[in-house]
PDB file of N, CA and C in Angstrom:
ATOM      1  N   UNK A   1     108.503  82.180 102.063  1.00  0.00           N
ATOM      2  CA  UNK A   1     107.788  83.093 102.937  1.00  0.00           C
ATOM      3  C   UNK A   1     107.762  84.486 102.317  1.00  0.00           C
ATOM      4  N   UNK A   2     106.942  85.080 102.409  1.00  0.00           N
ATOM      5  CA  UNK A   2     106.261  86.578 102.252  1.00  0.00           C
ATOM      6  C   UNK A   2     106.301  87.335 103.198  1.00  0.00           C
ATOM      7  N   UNK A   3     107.101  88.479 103.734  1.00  0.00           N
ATOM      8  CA  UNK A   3     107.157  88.899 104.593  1.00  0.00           C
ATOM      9  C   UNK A   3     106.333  90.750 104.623  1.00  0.00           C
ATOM     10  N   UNK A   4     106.308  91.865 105.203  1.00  0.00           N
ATOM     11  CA  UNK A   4     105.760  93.099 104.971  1.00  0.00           C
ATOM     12  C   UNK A   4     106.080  93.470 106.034  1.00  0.00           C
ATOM     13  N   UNK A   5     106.924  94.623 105.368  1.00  0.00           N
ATOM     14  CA  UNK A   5     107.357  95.823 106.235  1.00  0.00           C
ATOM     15  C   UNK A   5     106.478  96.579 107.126  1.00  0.00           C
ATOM     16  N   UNK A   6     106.768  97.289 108.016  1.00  0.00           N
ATOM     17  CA  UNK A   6     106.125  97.961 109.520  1.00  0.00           C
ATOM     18  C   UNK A   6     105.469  99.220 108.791  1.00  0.00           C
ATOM     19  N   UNK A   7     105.771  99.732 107.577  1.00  0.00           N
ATOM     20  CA  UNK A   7     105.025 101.011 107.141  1.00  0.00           C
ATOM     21  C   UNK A   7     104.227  99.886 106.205  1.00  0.00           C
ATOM     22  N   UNK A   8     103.993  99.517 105.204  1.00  0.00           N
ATOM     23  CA  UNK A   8     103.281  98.449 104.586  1.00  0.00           C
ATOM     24  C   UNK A   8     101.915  97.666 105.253  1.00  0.00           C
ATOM     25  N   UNK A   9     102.457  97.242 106.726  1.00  0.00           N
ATOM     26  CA  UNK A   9     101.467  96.864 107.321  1.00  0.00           C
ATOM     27  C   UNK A   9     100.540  97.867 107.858  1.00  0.00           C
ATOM     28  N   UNK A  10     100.882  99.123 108.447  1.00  0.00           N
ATOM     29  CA  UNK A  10     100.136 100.285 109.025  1.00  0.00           C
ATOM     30  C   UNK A  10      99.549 100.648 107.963  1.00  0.00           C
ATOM     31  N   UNK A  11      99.746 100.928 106.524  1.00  0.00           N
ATOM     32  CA  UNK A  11      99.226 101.221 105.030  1.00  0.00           C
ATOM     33  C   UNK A  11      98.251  99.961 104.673  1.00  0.00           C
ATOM     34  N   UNK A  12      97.782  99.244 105.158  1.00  0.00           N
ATOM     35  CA  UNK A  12      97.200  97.862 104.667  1.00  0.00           C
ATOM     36  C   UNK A  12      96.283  98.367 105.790  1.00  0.00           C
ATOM     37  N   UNK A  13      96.317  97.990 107.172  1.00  0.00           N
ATOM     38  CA  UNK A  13      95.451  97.743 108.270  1.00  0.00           C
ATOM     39  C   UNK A  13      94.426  99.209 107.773  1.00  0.00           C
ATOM     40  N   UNK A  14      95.101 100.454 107.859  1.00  0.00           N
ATOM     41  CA  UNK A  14      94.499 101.677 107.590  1.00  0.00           C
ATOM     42  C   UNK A  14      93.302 101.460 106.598  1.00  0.00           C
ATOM     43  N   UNK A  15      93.987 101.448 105.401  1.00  0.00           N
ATOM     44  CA  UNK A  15      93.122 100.705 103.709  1.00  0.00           C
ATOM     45  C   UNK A  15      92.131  99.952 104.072  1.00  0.00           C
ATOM     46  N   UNK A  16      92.390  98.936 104.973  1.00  0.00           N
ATOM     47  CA  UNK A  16      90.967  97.850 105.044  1.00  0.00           C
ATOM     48  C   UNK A  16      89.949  98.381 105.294  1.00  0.00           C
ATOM     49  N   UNK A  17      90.395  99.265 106.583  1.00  0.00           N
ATOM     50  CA  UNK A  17      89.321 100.562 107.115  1.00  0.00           C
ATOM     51  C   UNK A  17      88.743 101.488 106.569  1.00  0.00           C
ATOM     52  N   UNK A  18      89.049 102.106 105.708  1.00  0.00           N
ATOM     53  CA  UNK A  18      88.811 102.873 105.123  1.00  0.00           C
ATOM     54  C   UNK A  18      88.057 102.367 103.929  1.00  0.00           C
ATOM     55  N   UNK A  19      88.173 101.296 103.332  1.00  0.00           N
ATOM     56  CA  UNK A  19      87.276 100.801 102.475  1.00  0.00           C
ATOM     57  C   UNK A  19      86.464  99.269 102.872  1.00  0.00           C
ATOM     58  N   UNK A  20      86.240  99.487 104.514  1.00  0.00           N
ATOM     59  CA  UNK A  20      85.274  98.269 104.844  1.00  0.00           C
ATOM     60  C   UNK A  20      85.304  97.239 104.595  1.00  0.00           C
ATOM     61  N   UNK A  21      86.412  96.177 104.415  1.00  0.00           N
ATOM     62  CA  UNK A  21      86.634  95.027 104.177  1.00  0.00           C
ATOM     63  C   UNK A  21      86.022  94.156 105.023  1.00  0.00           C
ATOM     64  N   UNK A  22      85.379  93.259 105.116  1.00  0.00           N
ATOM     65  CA  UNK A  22      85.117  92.500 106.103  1.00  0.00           C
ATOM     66  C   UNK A  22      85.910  91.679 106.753  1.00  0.00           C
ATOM     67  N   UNK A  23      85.817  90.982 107.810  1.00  0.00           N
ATOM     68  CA  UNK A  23      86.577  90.317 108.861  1.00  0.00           C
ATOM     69  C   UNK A  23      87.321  89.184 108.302  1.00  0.00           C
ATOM     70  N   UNK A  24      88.467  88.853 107.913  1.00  0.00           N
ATOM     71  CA  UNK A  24      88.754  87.651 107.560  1.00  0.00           C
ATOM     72  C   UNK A  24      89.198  88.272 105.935  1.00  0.00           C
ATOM     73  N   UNK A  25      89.181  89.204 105.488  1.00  0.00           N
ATOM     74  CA  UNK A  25      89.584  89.599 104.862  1.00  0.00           C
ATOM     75  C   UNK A  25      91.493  89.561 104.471  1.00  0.00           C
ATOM     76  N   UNK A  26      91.584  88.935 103.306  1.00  0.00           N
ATOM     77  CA  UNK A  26      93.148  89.110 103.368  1.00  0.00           C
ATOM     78  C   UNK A  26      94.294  89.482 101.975  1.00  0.00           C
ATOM     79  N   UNK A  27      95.363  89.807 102.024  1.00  0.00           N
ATOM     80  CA  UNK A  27      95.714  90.290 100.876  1.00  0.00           C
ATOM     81  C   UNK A  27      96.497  88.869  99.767  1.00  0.00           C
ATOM     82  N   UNK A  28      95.651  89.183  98.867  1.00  0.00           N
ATOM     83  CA  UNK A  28      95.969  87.907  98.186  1.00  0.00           C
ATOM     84  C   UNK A  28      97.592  88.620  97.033  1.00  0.00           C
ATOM     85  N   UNK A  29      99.020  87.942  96.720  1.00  0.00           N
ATOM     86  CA  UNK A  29      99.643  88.518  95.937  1.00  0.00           C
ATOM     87  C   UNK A  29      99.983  87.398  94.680  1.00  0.00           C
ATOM     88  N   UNK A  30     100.637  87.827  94.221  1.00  0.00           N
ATOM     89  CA  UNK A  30     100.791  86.980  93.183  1.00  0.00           C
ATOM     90  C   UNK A  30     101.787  87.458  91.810  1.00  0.00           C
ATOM     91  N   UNK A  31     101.692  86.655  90.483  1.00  0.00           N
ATOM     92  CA  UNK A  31     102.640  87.081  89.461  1.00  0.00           C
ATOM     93  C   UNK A  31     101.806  86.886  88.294  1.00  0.00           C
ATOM     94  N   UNK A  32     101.502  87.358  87.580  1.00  0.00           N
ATOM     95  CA  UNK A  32     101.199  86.843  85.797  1.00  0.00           C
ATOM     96  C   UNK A  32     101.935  87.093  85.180  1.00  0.00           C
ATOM     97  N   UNK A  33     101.565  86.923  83.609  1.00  0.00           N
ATOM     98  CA  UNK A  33     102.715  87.273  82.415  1.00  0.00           C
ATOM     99  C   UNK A  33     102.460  89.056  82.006  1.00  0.00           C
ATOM    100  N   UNK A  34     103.417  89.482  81.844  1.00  0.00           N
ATOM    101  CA  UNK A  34     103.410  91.025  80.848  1.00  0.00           C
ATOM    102  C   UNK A  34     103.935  91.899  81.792  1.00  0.00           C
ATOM    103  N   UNK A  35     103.352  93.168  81.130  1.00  0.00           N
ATOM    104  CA  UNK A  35     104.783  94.045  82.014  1.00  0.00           C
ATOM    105  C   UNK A  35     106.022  93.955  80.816  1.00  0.00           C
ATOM    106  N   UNK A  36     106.730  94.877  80.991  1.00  0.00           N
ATOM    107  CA  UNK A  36     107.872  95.340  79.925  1.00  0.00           C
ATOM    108  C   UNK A  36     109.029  94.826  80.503  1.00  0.00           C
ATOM    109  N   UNK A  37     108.973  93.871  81.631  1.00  0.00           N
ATOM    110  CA  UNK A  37     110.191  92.774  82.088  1.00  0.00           C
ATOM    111  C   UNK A  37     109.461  91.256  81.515  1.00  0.00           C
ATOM    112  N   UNK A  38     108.286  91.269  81.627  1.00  0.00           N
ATOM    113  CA  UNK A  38     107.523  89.745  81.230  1.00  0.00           C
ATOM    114  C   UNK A  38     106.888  89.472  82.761  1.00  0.00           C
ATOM    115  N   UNK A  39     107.061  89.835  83.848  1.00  0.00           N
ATOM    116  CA  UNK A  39     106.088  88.939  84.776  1.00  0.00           C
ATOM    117  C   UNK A  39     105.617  90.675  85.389  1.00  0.00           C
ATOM    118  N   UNK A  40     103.994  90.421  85.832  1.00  0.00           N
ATOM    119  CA  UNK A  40     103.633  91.326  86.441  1.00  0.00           C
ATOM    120  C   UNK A  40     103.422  91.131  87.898  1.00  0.00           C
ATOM    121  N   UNK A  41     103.002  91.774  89.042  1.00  0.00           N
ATOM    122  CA  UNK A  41     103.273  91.511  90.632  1.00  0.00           C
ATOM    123  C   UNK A  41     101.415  91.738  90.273  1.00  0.00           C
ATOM    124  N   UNK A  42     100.484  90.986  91.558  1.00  0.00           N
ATOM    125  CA  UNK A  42      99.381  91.439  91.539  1.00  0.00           C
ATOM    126  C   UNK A  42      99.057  91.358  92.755  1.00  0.00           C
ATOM    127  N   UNK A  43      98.499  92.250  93.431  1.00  0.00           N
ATOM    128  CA  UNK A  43      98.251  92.417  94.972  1.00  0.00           C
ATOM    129  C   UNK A  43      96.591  92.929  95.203  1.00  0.00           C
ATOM    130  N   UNK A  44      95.708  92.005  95.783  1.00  0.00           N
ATOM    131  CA  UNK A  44      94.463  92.387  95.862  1.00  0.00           C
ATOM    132  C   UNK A  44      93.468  92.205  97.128  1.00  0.00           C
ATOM    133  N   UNK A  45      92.350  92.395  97.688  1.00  0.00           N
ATOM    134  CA  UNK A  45      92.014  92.210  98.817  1.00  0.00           C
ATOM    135  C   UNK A  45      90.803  91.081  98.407  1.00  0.00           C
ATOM    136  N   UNK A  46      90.634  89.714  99.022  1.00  0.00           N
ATOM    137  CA  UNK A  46      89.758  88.813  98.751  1.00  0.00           C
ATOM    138  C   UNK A  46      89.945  88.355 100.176  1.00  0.00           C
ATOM    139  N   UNK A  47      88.323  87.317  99.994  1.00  0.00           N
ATOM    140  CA  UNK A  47      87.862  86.917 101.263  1.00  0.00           C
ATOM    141  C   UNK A  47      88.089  85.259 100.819  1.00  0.00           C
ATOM    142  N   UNK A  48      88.243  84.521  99.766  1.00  0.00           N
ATOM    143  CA  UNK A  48      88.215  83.338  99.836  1.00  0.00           C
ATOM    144  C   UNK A  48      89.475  82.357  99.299  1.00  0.00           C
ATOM    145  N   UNK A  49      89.976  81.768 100.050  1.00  0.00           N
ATOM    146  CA  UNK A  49      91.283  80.837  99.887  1.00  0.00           C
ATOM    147  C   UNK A  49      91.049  79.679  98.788  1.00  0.00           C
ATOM    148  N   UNK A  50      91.792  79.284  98.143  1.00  0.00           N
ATOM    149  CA  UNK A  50      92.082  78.256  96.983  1.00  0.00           C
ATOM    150  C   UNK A  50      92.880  76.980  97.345  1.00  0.00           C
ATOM    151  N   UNK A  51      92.247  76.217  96.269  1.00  0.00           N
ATOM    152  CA  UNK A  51      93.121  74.763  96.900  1.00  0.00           C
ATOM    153  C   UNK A  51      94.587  75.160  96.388  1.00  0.00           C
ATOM    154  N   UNK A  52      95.346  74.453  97.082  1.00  0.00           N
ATOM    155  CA  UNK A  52      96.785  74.682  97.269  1.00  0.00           C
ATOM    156  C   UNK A  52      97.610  76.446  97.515  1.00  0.00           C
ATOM    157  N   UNK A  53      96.224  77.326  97.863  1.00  0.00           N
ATOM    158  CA  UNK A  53      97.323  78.441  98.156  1.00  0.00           C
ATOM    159  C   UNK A  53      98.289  77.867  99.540  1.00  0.00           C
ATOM    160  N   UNK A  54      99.426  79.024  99.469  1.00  0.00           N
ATOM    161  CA  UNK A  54     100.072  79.073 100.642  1.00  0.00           C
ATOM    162  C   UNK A  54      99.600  80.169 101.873  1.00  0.00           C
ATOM    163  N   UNK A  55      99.802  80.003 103.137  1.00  0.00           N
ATOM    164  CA  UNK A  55      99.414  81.121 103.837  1.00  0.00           C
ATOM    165  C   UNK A  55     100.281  81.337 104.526  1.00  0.00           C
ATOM    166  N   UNK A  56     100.697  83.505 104.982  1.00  0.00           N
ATOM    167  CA  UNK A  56     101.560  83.609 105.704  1.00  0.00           C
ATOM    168  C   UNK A  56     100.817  84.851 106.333  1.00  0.00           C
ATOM    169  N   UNK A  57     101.854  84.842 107.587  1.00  0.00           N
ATOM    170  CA  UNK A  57     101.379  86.140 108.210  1.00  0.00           C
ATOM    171  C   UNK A  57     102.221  86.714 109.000  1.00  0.00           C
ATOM    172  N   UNK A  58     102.195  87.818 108.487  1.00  0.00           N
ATOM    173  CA  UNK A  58     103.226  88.838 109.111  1.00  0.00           C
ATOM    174  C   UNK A  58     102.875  90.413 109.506  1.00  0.00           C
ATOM    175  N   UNK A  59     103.031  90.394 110.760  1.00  0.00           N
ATOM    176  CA  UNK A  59     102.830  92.007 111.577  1.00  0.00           C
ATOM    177  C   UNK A  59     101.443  92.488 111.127  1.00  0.00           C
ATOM    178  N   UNK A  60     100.627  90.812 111.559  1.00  0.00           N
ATOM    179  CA  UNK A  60      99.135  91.102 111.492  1.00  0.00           C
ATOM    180  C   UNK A  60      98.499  90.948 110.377  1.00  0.00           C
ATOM    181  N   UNK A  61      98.950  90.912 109.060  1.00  0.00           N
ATOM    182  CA  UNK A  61      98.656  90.842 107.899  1.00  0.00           C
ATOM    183  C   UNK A  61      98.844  89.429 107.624  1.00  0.00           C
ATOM    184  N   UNK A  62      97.413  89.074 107.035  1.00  0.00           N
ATOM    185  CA  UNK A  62      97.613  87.976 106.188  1.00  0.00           C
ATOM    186  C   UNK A  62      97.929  87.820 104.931  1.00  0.00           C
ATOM    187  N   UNK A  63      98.974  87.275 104.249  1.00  0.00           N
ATOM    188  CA  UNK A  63      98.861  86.960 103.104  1.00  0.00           C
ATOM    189  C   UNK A  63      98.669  85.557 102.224  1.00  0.00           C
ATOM    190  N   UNK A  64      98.273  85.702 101.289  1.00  0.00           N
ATOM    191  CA  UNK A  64      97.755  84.410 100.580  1.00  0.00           C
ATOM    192  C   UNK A  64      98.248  84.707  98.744  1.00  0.00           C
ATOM    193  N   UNK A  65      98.968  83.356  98.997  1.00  0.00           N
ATOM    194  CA  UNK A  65      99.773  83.037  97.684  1.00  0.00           C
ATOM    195  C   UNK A  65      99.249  81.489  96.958  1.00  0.00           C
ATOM    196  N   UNK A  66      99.182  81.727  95.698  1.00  0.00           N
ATOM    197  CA  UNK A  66      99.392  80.393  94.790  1.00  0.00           C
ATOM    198  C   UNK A  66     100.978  79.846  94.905  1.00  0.00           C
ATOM    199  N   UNK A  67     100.847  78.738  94.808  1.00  0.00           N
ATOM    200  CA  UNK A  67     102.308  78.028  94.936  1.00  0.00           C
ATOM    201  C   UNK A  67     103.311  78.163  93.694  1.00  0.00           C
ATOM    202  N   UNK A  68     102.047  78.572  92.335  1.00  0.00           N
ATOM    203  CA  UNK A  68     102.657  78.872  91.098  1.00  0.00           C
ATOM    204  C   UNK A  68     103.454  80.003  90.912  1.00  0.00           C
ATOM    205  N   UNK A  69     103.152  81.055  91.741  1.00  0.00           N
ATOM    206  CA  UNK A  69     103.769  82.415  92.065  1.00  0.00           C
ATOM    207  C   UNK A  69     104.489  82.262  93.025  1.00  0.00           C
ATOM    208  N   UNK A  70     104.911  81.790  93.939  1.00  0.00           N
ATOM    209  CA  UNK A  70     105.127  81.598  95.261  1.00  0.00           C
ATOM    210  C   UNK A  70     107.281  81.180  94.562  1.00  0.00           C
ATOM    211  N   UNK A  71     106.751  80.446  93.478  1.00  0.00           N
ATOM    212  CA  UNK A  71     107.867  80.182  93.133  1.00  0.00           C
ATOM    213  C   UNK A  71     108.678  81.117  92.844  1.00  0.00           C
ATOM    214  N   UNK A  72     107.900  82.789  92.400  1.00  0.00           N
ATOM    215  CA  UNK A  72     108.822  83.846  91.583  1.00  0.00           C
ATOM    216  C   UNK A  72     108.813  84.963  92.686  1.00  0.00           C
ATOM    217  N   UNK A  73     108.134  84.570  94.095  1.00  0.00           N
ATOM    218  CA  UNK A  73     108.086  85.015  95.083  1.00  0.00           C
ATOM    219  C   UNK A  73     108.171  84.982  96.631  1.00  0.00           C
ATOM    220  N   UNK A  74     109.354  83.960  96.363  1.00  0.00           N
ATOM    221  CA  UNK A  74     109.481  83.359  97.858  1.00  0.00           C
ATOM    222  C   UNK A  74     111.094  84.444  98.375  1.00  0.00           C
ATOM    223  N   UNK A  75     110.431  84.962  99.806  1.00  0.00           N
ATOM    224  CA  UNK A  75     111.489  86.189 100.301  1.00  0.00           C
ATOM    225  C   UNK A  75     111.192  87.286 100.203  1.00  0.00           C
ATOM    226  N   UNK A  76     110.236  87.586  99.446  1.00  0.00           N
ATOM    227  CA  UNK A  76     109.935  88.830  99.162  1.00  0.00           C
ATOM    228  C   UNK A  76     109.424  89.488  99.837  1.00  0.00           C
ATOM    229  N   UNK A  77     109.743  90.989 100.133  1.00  0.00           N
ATOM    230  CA  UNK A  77     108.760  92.130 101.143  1.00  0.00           C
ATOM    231  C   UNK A  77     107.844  92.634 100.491  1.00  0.00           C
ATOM    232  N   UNK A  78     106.939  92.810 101.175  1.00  0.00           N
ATOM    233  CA  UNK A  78     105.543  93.792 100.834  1.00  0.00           C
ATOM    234  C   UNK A  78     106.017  95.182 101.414  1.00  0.00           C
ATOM    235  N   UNK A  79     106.309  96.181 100.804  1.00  0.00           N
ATOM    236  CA  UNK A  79     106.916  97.473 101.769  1.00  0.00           C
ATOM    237  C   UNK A  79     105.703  98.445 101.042  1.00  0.00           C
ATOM    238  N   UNK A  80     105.954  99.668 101.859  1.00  0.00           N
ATOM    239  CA  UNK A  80     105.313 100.949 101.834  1.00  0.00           C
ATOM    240  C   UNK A  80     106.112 101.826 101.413  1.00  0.00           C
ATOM    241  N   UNK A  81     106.169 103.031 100.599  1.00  0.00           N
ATOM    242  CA  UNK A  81     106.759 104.297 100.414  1.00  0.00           C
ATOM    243  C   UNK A  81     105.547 105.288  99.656  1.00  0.00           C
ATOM    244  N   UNK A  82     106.473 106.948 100.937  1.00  0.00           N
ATOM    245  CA  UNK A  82     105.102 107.642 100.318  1.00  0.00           C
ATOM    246  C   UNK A  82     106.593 108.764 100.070  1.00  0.00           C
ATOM    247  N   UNK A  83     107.396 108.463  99.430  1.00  0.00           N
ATOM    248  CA  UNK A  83     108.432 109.234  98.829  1.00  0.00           C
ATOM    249  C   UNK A  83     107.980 109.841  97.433  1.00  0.00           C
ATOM    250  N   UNK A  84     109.380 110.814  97.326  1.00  0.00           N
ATOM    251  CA  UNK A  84     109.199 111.541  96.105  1.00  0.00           C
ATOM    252  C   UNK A  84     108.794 110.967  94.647  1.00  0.00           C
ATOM    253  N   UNK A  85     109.242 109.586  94.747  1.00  0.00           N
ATOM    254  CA  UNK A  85     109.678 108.638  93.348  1.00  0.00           C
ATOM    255  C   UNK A  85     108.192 108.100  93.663  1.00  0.00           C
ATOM    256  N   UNK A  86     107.264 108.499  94.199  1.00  0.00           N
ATOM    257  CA  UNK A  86     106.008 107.553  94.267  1.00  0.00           C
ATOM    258  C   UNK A  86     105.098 107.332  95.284  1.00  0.00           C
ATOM    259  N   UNK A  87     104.024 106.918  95.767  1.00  0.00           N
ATOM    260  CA  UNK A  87     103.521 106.715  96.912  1.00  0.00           C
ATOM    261  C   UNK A  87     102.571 104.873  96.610  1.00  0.00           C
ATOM    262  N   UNK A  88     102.878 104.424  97.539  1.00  0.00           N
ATOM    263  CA  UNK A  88     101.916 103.152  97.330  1.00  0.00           C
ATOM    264  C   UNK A  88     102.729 102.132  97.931  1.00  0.00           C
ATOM    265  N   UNK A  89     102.012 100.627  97.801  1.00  0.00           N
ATOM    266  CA  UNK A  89     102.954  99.596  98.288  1.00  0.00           C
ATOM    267  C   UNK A  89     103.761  98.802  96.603  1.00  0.00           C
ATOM    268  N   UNK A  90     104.841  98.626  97.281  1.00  0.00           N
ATOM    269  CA  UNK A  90     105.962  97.627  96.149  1.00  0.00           C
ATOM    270  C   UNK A  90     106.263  96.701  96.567  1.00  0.00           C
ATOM    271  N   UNK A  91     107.125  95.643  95.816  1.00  0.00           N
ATOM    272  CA  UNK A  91     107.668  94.518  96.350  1.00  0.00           C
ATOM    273  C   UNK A  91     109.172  94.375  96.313  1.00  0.00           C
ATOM    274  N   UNK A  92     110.308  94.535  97.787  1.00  0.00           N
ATOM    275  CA  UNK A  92     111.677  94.179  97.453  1.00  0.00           C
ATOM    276  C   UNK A  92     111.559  92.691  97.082  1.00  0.00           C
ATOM    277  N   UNK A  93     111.862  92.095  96.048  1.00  0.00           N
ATOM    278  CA  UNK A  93     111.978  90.836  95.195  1.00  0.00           C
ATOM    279  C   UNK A  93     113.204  90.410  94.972  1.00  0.00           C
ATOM    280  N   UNK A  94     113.601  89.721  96.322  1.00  0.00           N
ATOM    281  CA  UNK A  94     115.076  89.240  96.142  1.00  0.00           C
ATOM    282  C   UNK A  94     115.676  88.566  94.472  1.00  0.00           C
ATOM    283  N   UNK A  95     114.487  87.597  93.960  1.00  0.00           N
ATOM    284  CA  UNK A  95     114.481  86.973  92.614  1.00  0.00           C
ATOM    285  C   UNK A  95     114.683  87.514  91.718  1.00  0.00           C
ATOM    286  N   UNK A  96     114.107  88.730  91.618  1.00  0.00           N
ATOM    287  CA  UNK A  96     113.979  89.534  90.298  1.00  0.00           C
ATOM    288  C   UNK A  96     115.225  89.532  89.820  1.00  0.00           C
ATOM    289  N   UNK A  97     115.651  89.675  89.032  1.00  0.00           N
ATOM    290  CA  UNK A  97     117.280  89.844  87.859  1.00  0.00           C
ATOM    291  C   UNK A  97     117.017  90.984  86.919  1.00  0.00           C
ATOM    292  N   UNK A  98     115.537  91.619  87.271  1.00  0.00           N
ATOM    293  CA  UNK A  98     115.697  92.916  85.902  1.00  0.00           C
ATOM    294  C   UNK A  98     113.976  93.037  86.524  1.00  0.00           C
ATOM    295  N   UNK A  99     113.856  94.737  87.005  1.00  0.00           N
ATOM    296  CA  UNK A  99     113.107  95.322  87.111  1.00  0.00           C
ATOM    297  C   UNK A  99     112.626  96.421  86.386  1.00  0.00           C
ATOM    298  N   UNK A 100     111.155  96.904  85.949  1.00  0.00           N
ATOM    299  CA  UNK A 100     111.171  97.920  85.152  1.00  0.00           C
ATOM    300  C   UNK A 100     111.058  99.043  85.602  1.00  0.00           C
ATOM    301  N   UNK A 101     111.273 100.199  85.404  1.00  0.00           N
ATOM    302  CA  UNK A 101     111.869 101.873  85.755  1.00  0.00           C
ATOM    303  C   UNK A 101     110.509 101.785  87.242  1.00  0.00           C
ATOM    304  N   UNK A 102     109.386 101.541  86.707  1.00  0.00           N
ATOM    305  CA  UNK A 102     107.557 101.682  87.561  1.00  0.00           C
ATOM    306  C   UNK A 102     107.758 100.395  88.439  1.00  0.00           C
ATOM    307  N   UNK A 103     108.813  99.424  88.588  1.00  0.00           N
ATOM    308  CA  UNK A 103     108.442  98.517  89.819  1.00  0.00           C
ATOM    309  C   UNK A 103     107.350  97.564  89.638  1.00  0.00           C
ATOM    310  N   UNK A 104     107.038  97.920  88.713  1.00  0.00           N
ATOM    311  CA  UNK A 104     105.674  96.790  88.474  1.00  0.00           C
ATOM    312  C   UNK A 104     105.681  95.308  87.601  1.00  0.00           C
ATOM    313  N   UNK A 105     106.215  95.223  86.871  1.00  0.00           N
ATOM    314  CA  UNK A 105     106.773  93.788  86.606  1.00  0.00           C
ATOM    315  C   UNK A 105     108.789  93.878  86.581  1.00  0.00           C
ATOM    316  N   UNK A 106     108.780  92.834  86.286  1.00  0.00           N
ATOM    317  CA  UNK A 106     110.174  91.796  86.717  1.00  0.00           C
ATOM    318  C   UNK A 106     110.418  90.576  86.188  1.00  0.00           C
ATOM    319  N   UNK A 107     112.029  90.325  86.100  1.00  0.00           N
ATOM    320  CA  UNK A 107     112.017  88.976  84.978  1.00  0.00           C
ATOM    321  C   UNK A 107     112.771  88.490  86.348  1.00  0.00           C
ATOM    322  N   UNK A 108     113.078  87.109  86.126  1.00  0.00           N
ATOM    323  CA  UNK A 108     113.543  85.989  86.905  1.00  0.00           C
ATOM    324  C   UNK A 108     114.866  85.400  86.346  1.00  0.00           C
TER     325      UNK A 108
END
């Protein structure tokens, strides 16, 4: 499961609005290779589901995962911070074993 924090979700619902997503719209996440740990996080807004994604939903937000990622991302929060060290959404990644300084990729 994929879960997202209460500032994360208010930062998502806002975003859709603001850039007109249509109805049914949902946040797709995921992992590839690279990044200066080796796996990168990828978080995007799409309207159409894949054979074998997974689906979850939390505090209104849908999310939609491949099962291939799902593996380097099961537990994980979708959170919000508009702190000093940054503003945007990240992922707490229980899995990760080595994160890089930017939060943006992670090894397993």
């Amino acid at each position: 499961m994929i879960t997202v924090s209460e500032k994360a979700s208010e930062y998502i619902k806002d975003l859709m609005v603001r850039e007109s997503h249509a109805p049914g719209t949902f946040v797709r996440v995921g992992v590839k290779g690279g990044g200066c740990s080796g796996l990168e996080y990828v978080l995007k807004f799409e309207n159409d589901e894949q054979a074998g994604d997974q689906v979850f939903e939390d505090k209104g937000i849908k999310i939609v995962v491949q099962m291939k990622s799902l593996l380097y991302l099961y537990g994980t929060e979708l959170d919000y911070s508009d702190g000093l060290n940054g503003k945007g959404l990240f992922f707490n990644n229980p899995n990760a074993t080595r994160t890089c300084s930017c939060g943006e990729s992670f090894a397993v």
